[in-house]
């Protein structure tokens, strides 16, 4: 007789930004983990957050998400909006916030204030920041794409902090202000040729 399969599992996987992790359950992903600079810390963090999860080989649908995350973190444009998340693990208000953040495509950004307005709570940017800090699915719910009103990065509670946020925005070639970058095709420091 074989042992019953666990209702929750987790796995770590290599990405272009370091060792990430996913935790899953019967209704989709219950969490994601960004790389931690301390060896073994990503594994420890997943075990603490999901004590009932068993480390296991990812099922095919989770393996597909891992491949898509790797593509995104290699400069791809997959927005991951169709990845199944188990929203039962978050408060209803946070779910509304995360759904708005998920609609922001790679390479684009939104402000805490814009999300507050979209959920019908203008002026509640700090509450939105708190919800982003509680985001159990970084990368899939792209909290790294949420900025302060002035284009400043704001906070980022995931391991690596603002450095990780900046790295992910750079990979996505996101514009965080109106200053042209080397990624802008029409920007050139060379003088225009004329006759």
Coordinates of N, CA and C in Angstrom, one line a residue:
X1 N 0.8 -1.2 0.0 CA 0.0 0.0 0.0 C 0.9 1.2 0.0
X2 N 0.6 2.2 -0.9 CA 1.4 3.4 -0.9 C 0.8 4.5 0.1
X3 N 1.7 5.3 0.5 CA 1.3 6.4 1.4 C 0.5 7.4 0.7
X4 N -0.5 8.0 1.4 CA -1.3 9.0 0.7 C -0.4 10.3 0.4
X5 N -0.7 10.9 -0.7 CA 0.1 12.1 -1.1 C -0.3 13.2 -0.2
X6 N 0.7 14.1 0.1 CA 0.4 15.2 1.0 C -0.6 16.2 0.4
X7 N -1.3 16.9 1.2 CA -2.2 17.9 0.7 C -1.5 19.2 0.4
X8 N -0.3 19.4 1.0 CA 0.5 20.6 0.8 C 1.9 20.1 0.5
X9 N 2.6 20.8 -0.5 CA 4.0 20.5 -0.7 C 4.8 21.7 -1.0
X10 N 6.1 21.6 -1.0 CA 6.9 22.8 -1.4 C 8.2 22.3 -2.1
X11 N 8.7 23.1 -2.9 CA 10.0 22.8 -3.6 C 10.8 24.1 -3.8
X12 N 12.1 24.0 -3.7 CA 13.0 25.1 -4.1 C 13.5 24.8 -5.5
X13 N 13.9 25.9 -6.2 CA 14.4 25.8 -7.5 C 15.3 27.0 -7.9
X14 N 16.3 26.7 -8.7 CA 17.2 27.8 -9.1 C 16.5 28.7 -10.1
X15 N 16.9 30.0 -10.0 CA 16.4 31.0 -11.0 C 17.6 31.9 -11.3
X16 N 17.4 32.8 -12.3 CA 18.5 33.8 -12.5 C 18.8 34.8 -11.4
X17 N 17.9 34.9 -10.4 CA 18.2 35.8 -9.3 C 18.5 35.0 -8.0
X18 N 18.5 33.7 -8.1 CA 18.9 32.8 -6.9 C 17.8 31.8 -6.7
X19 N 17.9 31.1 -5.5 CA 17.1 30.0 -5.1 C 15.7 30.5 -4.7
X20 N 14.7 30.2 -5.4 CA 13.3 30.5 -5.1 C 12.5 29.3 -4.6
X21 N 11.3 29.5 -4.2 CA 10.5 28.4 -3.7 C 9.0 28.6 -4.0
X22 N 8.3 27.5 -4.1 CA 6.9 27.5 -4.2 C 6.3 26.5 -3.3
X23 N 5.1 26.9 -2.7 CA 4.4 26.0 -1.8 C 3.0 25.8 -2.5
X24 N 2.4 24.6 -2.5 CA 1.2 24.4 -3.2 C 0.3 23.6 -2.3
X25 N -1.0 23.7 -2.6 CA -2.0 22.9 -1.9 C -3.0 22.4 -2.9
X26 N -4.2 21.9 -2.4 CA -5.2 21.3 -3.3 C -5.9 22.4 -4.2
X27 N -5.9 23.6 -3.8 CA -6.5 24.7 -4.6 C -5.6 25.6 -5.3
X28 N -4.3 25.3 -5.4 CA -3.4 26.1 -6.1 C -2.2 26.5 -5.2
X29 N -1.4 27.5 -5.7 CA -0.3 27.9 -4.9 C -0.7 28.6 -3.6
X30 N -0.1 28.2 -2.5 CA -0.3 28.9 -1.2 C 0.8 29.9 -0.9
X31 N 1.9 29.8 -1.6 CA 3.0 30.7 -1.3 C 4.1 30.6 -2.3
X32 N 5.0 31.6 -2.3 CA 6.2 31.7 -3.1 C 7.3 32.3 -2.2
X33 N 8.5 32.0 -2.5 CA 9.6 32.5 -1.7 C 10.7 33.0 -2.7
X34 N 11.1 34.3 -2.4 CA 12.2 34.9 -3.2 C 13.5 34.4 -2.5
X35 N 14.6 34.5 -3.3 CA 15.9 34.1 -2.7 C 16.3 34.8 -1.4
X36 N 16.9 34.1 -0.6 CA 17.4 34.7 0.7 C 19.0 34.6 0.6
X37 N 19.7 35.7 0.9 CA 21.1 35.6 0.7 C 21.8 34.7 1.7
X38 N 21.2 34.3 2.8 CA 21.8 33.4 3.7 C 21.5 31.9 3.3
X39 N 22.5 31.1 3.1 CA 22.3 29.7 2.7 C 21.4 29.0 3.7
X40 N 20.4 28.2 3.1 CA 19.5 27.5 3.8 C 18.3 28.3 4.3
X41 N 18.3 29.6 4.3 CA 17.3 30.4 4.8 C 16.0 30.3 4.0
X42 N 16.0 30.1 2.7 CA 14.8 29.9 1.9 C 14.1 28.7 2.3
X43 N 14.8 27.6 2.5 CA 14.2 26.3 3.0 C 13.6 26.5 4.3
X44 N 14.3 27.1 5.3 CA 13.8 27.3 6.6 C 12.6 28.2 6.6
X45 N 12.6 29.2 5.8 CA 11.4 30.1 5.8 C 10.2 29.4 5.2
X46 N 10.3 28.6 4.2 CA 9.2 27.8 3.7 C 8.7 26.8 4.7
X47 N 9.6 26.2 5.4 CA 9.2 25.2 6.5 C 8.4 25.9 7.6
X48 N 8.8 27.1 8.0 CA 8.1 27.8 9.0 C 6.8 28.3 8.6
X49 N 6.7 28.9 7.3 CA 5.4 29.4 6.8 C 4.4 28.3 6.5
X50 N 4.9 27.1 6.1 CA 4.0 26.0 5.7 C 4.4 24.7 6.4
X51 N 4.1 24.7 7.7 CA 4.6 23.5 8.5 C 4.0 22.2 8.1
X52 N 2.8 22.3 7.5 CA 2.1 21.0 7.0 C 2.6 20.6 5.6
X53 N 3.4 21.4 5.0 CA 3.8 21.1 3.6 C 5.0 20.1 3.7
X54 N 5.1 19.2 2.7 CA 6.1 18.2 2.6 C 7.0 18.6 1.4
X55 N 8.3 18.6 1.6 CA 9.2 18.9 0.5 C 9.0 17.7 -0.5
X56 N 8.7 18.1 -1.8 CA 8.5 17.1 -2.8 C 8.8 17.6 -4.2
X57 N 8.9 16.7 -5.1 CA 9.0 17.0 -6.5 C 7.7 17.7 -6.9
X58 N 7.8 18.9 -7.6 CA 6.6 19.6 -7.9 C 5.7 18.8 -8.9
X59 N 4.4 18.8 -8.7 CA 3.5 18.2 -9.7 C 3.7 18.9 -11.0
X60 N 3.2 18.3 -12.1 CA 3.4 19.0 -13.4 C 2.9 20.4 -13.6
X61 N 1.8 20.7 -13.0 CA 1.3 22.1 -13.1 C 2.2 23.1 -12.3
X62 N 2.8 22.7 -11.2 CA 3.7 23.5 -10.5 C 5.0 23.6 -11.2
X63 N 5.5 22.5 -11.8 CA 6.7 22.5 -12.6 C 6.6 23.5 -13.7
X64 N 5.4 23.6 -14.3 CA 5.2 24.5 -15.4 C 5.3 26.0 -14.9
X65 N 4.8 26.2 -13.7 CA 4.9 27.6 -13.1 C 6.4 27.9 -12.9
X66 N 7.1 26.9 -12.4 CA 8.6 27.1 -12.2 C 9.3 27.5 -13.5
X67 N 9.0 26.8 -14.6 CA 9.6 27.2 -15.9 C 9.2 28.6 -16.3
X68 N 7.9 29.0 -16.1 CA 7.4 30.3 -16.5 C 8.1 31.4 -15.6
X69 N 8.3 31.1 -14.3 CA 9.0 32.1 -13.5 C 10.4 32.3 -14.0
X70 N 11.1 31.2 -14.3 CA 12.4 31.3 -14.8 C 12.5 32.1 -16.1
X71 N 11.5 31.9 -17.0 CA 11.5 32.7 -18.2 C 11.3 34.1 -17.9
X72 N 10.4 34.5 -17.0 CA 10.2 35.9 -16.6 C 11.4 36.5 -16.0
X73 N 12.1 35.7 -15.1 CA 13.3 36.3 -14.5 C 14.5 36.2 -15.4
X74 N 14.3 35.8 -16.7 CA 15.4 35.8 -17.7 C 15.1 36.9 -18.7
X75 N 14.0 37.7 -18.4 CA 13.7 38.8 -19.3 C 12.4 38.6 -20.2
X76 N 11.8 37.4 -19.9 CA 10.5 37.1 -20.7 C 9.4 38.1 -20.3
X77 N 8.3 38.0 -20.9 CA 7.2 38.9 -20.7 C 5.9 38.2 -20.1
X78 N 6.0 37.0 -19.6 CA 4.9 36.2 -19.1 C 4.4 36.9 -17.8
X79 N 3.1 37.3 -17.8 CA 2.6 38.0 -16.7 C 2.1 37.1 -15.5
X80 N 2.0 35.8 -15.8 CA 1.7 34.8 -14.8 C 0.3 35.0 -14.2
X81 N -0.6 35.7 -14.9 CA -1.9 36.0 -14.3 C -2.8 34.8 -14.3
X82 N -2.5 33.8 -15.0 CA -3.4 32.6 -15.0 C -2.9 31.5 -14.0
X83 N -1.9 31.8 -13.3 CA -1.4 30.8 -12.3 C -2.4 30.8 -11.2
X84 N -2.8 29.5 -10.9 CA -3.8 29.3 -9.9 C -3.3 29.6 -8.5
X85 N -3.9 30.5 -7.7 CA -3.6 30.8 -6.4 C -4.7 30.4 -5.4
X86 N -4.3 30.0 -4.3 CA -5.4 29.6 -3.3 C -5.6 30.9 -2.4
X87 N -6.6 31.7 -2.8 CA -6.8 33.0 -2.1 C -7.4 32.8 -0.8
X88 N -7.8 31.5 -0.4 CA -8.3 31.3 1.0 C -7.2 31.6 2.0
X89 N -6.0 31.7 1.7 CA -4.9 32.0 2.6 C -4.7 33.5 2.9
X90 N -5.5 34.4 2.3 CA -5.4 35.8 2.5 C -6.8 36.4 2.9
X91 N -6.7 37.6 3.5 CA -7.9 38.3 3.8 C -8.6 38.9 2.5
X92 N -9.9 39.0 2.5 CA -10.6 39.5 1.3 C -10.1 40.9 0.8
X93 N -9.7 41.8 1.7 CA -9.2 43.1 1.2 C -7.9 42.9 0.5
X94 N -7.0 42.0 1.1 CA -5.7 41.8 0.4 C -5.9 41.1 -0.9
X95 N -6.9 40.2 -1.0 CA -7.1 39.6 -2.3 C -7.4 40.6 -3.4
X96 N -8.3 41.6 -3.0 CA -8.6 42.7 -4.0 C -7.3 43.4 -4.4
X97 N -6.5 43.7 -3.4 CA -5.2 44.4 -3.7 C -4.3 43.6 -4.6
X98 N -4.2 42.3 -4.4 CA -3.4 41.4 -5.1 C -3.9 41.2 -6.6
X99 N -5.2 41.2 -6.7 CA -5.8 41.1 -8.1 C -5.4 42.3 -8.9
X100 N -5.4 43.5 -8.3 CA -5.1 44.7 -9.0 C -3.6 44.6 -9.4
X101 N -2.7 44.3 -8.4 CA -1.3 44.2 -8.7 C -1.0 43.1 -9.8
X102 N -1.7 42.1 -9.8 CA -1.5 41.0 -10.8 C -1.8 41.5 -12.2
X103 N -2.6 42.5 -12.4 CA -3.0 43.1 -13.7 C -1.9 43.9 -14.3
X104 N -0.9 44.3 -13.5 CA 0.2 45.1 -14.0 C 1.2 44.2 -14.7
X105 N 1.4 44.4 -16.0 CA 2.3 43.6 -16.8 C 3.7 43.8 -16.5
X106 N 4.6 42.9 -16.9 CA 6.0 43.0 -16.8 C 6.5 44.3 -17.5
X107 N 7.4 45.0 -16.9 CA 7.9 46.3 -17.5 C 7.1 47.5 -17.1
X108 N 6.0 47.3 -16.5 CA 5.1 48.5 -16.1 C 5.1 48.5 -14.6
X109 N 4.7 49.7 -14.0 CA 4.6 49.8 -12.6 C 3.2 50.5 -12.2
X110 N 2.9 50.5 -11.0 CA 1.7 51.1 -10.4 C 2.1 51.7 -9.1
X111 N 1.4 52.7 -8.6 CA 1.8 53.2 -7.2 C 0.8 52.6 -6.2
X112 N 1.3 52.7 -4.9 CA 0.4 52.3 -3.8 C -0.9 53.1 -3.8
X113 N -0.8 54.4 -4.1 CA -1.9 55.3 -4.2 C -2.9 54.9 -5.3
X114 N -2.4 54.5 -6.5 CA -3.3 54.1 -7.5 C -4.0 52.8 -7.2
X115 N -3.4 51.9 -6.5 CA -4.1 50.7 -6.0 C -5.1 51.1 -5.0
X116 N -4.8 52.0 -4.0 CA -5.8 52.4 -3.0 C -7.0 53.0 -3.7
X117 N -6.8 53.8 -4.7 CA -7.9 54.4 -5.4 C -8.8 53.3 -6.1
X118 N -8.1 52.3 -6.7 CA -8.8 51.3 -7.5 C -9.6 50.4 -6.5
X119 N -9.2 50.2 -5.3 CA -10.0 49.4 -4.3 C -11.0 50.2 -3.6
X120 N -11.1 51.5 -4.0 CA -12.1 52.4 -3.3 C -11.7 53.0 -2.0
X121 N -10.4 53.0 -1.7 CA -9.9 53.5 -0.5 C -8.8 54.6 -0.8
X122 N -9.2 55.7 -1.5 CA -8.2 56.7 -1.8 C -7.5 57.2 -0.5
X123 N -6.3 57.4 -0.5 CA -5.6 57.9 0.7 C -5.1 56.8 1.6
X124 N -5.3 55.5 1.2 CA -4.9 54.4 2.0 C -3.7 53.7 1.5
X125 N -2.8 54.5 1.0 CA -1.5 53.9 0.4 C -0.8 53.1 1.5
X126 N -0.8 53.5 2.7 CA 0.0 52.7 3.8 C -0.7 51.4 4.0
X127 N -2.0 51.3 3.9 CA -2.7 50.0 4.1 C -2.4 49.1 2.9
X128 N -2.2 49.7 1.7 CA -1.8 48.9 0.5 C -0.4 48.4 0.7
X129 N 0.4 49.3 1.2 CA 1.8 48.9 1.5 C 1.9 47.7 2.5
X130 N 1.0 47.7 3.5 CA 0.9 46.6 4.5 C 0.5 45.3 3.8
X131 N -0.5 45.4 2.9 CA -1.0 44.3 2.2 C 0.1 43.7 1.3
X132 N 0.9 44.6 0.6 CA 2.0 44.1 -0.2 C 3.0 43.4 0.6
X133 N 3.3 43.9 1.8 CA 4.3 43.3 2.7 C 3.8 41.9 3.2
X134 N 2.5 41.7 3.1 CA 2.0 40.4 3.5 C 1.8 39.4 2.3
X135 N 2.2 39.9 1.2 CA 2.0 39.1 -0.1 C 2.6 37.7 0.0
X136 N 1.9 36.6 0.0 CA 2.5 35.3 0.1 C 3.0 34.8 -1.3
X137 N 2.8 35.5 -2.4 CA 3.2 35.1 -3.7 C 4.1 36.1 -4.4
X138 N 5.2 36.6 -3.9 CA 6.0 37.5 -4.7 C 6.4 36.9 -6.0
X139 N 6.6 37.6 -7.0 CA 6.8 37.3 -8.4 C 5.4 37.1 -9.1
X140 N 4.6 36.2 -8.5 CA 3.3 35.9 -9.2 C 2.3 37.0 -8.9
X141 N 2.3 37.5 -7.7 CA 1.6 38.8 -7.4 C 2.8 39.8 -7.3
X142 N 3.0 40.5 -8.4 CA 4.2 41.3 -8.6 C 4.3 42.5 -7.7
X143 N 4.5 42.4 -6.4 CA 4.6 43.5 -5.5 C 5.8 44.3 -5.8
X144 N 6.8 43.8 -6.5 CA 8.0 44.6 -6.9 C 7.6 45.6 -7.9
X145 N 6.4 45.5 -8.6 CA 6.0 46.5 -9.6 C 5.2 47.7 -8.9
X146 N 5.1 47.7 -7.6 CA 4.3 48.7 -6.9 C 5.3 49.7 -6.3
X147 N 5.2 51.0 -6.7 CA 6.1 52.0 -6.3 C 5.4 53.1 -5.5
X148 N 6.2 54.0 -4.8 CA 5.7 55.2 -4.2 C 5.2 56.2 -5.2
X149 N 4.5 57.2 -4.8 CA 3.9 58.2 -5.7 C 5.0 58.9 -6.5
X150 N 6.2 59.1 -5.9 CA 7.2 59.8 -6.6 C 8.1 58.9 -7.4
X151 N 7.7 57.7 -7.6 CA 8.5 56.8 -8.4 C 9.6 56.1 -7.6
X152 N 9.7 56.4 -6.3 CA 10.7 55.7 -5.4 C 10.2 54.3 -5.1
X153 N 11.1 53.4 -4.8 CA 10.7 52.0 -4.7 C 9.8 51.7 -3.5
X154 N 9.7 52.6 -2.5 CA 8.9 52.2 -1.4 C 9.6 51.1 -0.6
X155 N 8.8 50.3 0.1 CA 9.4 49.2 0.8 C 9.4 47.9 0.0
X156 N 10.1 46.9 0.5 CA 10.0 45.6 -0.1 C 10.5 44.6 1.0
X157 N 9.5 43.9 1.5 CA 9.8 43.1 2.7 C 10.4 41.7 2.4
X158 N 10.5 41.3 1.2 CA 11.1 40.1 0.8 C 12.6 40.1 1.1
X159 N 13.2 38.9 1.2 CA 14.6 38.8 1.4 C 15.4 39.6 0.3
X160 N 16.4 40.2 0.7 CA 17.2 41.0 -0.2 C 16.6 42.5 -0.4
X161 N 15.5 42.7 0.2 CA 14.9 44.0 0.2 C 14.8 44.7 -1.1
X162 N 15.1 46.0 -1.0 CA 15.0 46.9 -2.2 C 16.0 46.5 -3.3
X163 N 17.1 45.9 -2.9 CA 18.0 45.4 -4.0 C 17.4 44.4 -4.9
X164 N 16.6 43.4 -4.3 CA 15.9 42.4 -5.0 C 14.8 43.1 -5.9
X165 N 14.1 44.0 -5.3 CA 13.1 44.7 -6.1 C 13.7 45.4 -7.3
X166 N 14.7 46.1 -7.1 CA 15.4 46.9 -8.2 C 15.9 45.9 -9.2
X167 N 16.4 44.8 -8.8 CA 17.0 43.8 -9.7 C 15.8 43.2 -10.6
X168 N 14.7 42.9 -10.0 CA 13.6 42.4 -10.8 C 13.0 43.4 -11.7
X169 N 12.9 44.7 -11.3 CA 12.4 45.7 -12.2 C 13.4 45.9 -13.4
X170 N 14.7 45.8 -13.1 CA 15.7 46.0 -14.2 C 15.6 44.8 -15.2
X171 N 15.4 43.6 -14.7 CA 15.2 42.5 -15.6 C 14.0 42.7 -16.5
X172 N 12.9 43.3 -15.9 CA 11.7 43.5 -16.7 C 11.8 44.8 -17.5
X173 N 12.9 45.5 -17.4 CA 13.1 46.8 -18.1 C 12.0 47.8 -17.8
X174 N 11.6 47.8 -16.5 CA 10.5 48.7 -16.1 C 11.0 50.2 -16.0
X175 N 10.1 51.1 -16.4 CA 10.4 52.5 -16.2 C 9.8 52.9 -14.8
X176 N 10.7 53.5 -14.0 CA 10.3 53.9 -12.7 C 10.2 55.4 -12.6
X177 N 10.6 56.1 -13.7 CA 10.4 57.6 -13.8 C 10.5 58.0 -15.3
X178 N 10.4 59.3 -15.5 CA 10.4 59.7 -16.9 C 11.7 59.9 -17.6
X179 N 12.8 59.6 -16.8 CA 14.2 59.8 -17.4 C 14.4 58.7 -18.4
X180 N 14.8 59.0 -19.6 CA 15.1 57.9 -20.6 C 16.2 57.0 -20.1
X181 N 16.1 55.7 -20.5 CA 17.1 54.7 -20.2 C 17.7 54.1 -21.4
X182 N 18.7 53.3 -21.3 CA 19.3 52.7 -22.5 C 18.3 51.7 -23.1
X183 N 17.2 51.3 -22.4 CA 16.3 50.4 -23.0 C 15.3 51.1 -23.9
X184 N 15.2 52.5 -23.8 CA 14.3 53.2 -24.7 C 14.9 53.3 -26.1
X185 N 14.2 52.7 -27.1 CA 14.8 52.6 -28.4 C 15.0 54.0 -29.1
X186 N 14.2 55.0 -28.7 CA 14.4 56.3 -29.3 C 15.4 57.2 -28.6
X187 N 15.9 56.7 -27.5 CA 16.9 57.5 -26.8 C 18.3 57.3 -27.3
X188 N 19.0 58.4 -27.6 CA 20.3 58.3 -28.1 C 21.1 59.5 -27.6
X189 N 22.4 59.3 -27.2 CA 23.2 60.4 -26.8 C 23.9 61.0 -28.0
X190 N 23.9 60.3 -29.1 CA 24.5 60.8 -30.3 C 23.7 61.9 -30.9
X191 N 24.4 62.9 -31.4 CA 23.7 64.0 -32.1 C 23.0 63.5 -33.4
X192 N 21.9 64.1 -33.7 CA 21.2 63.7 -34.9 C 22.0 64.1 -36.1
X193 N 22.0 63.3 -37.1 CA 22.7 63.6 -38.4 C 21.9 64.5 -39.2
X194 N 22.5 65.4 -39.8 CA 21.7 66.3 -40.7 C 22.6 66.7 -41.9
X195 N 22.0 67.1 -42.9 CA 22.8 67.6 -44.0 C 22.6 69.0 -44.3

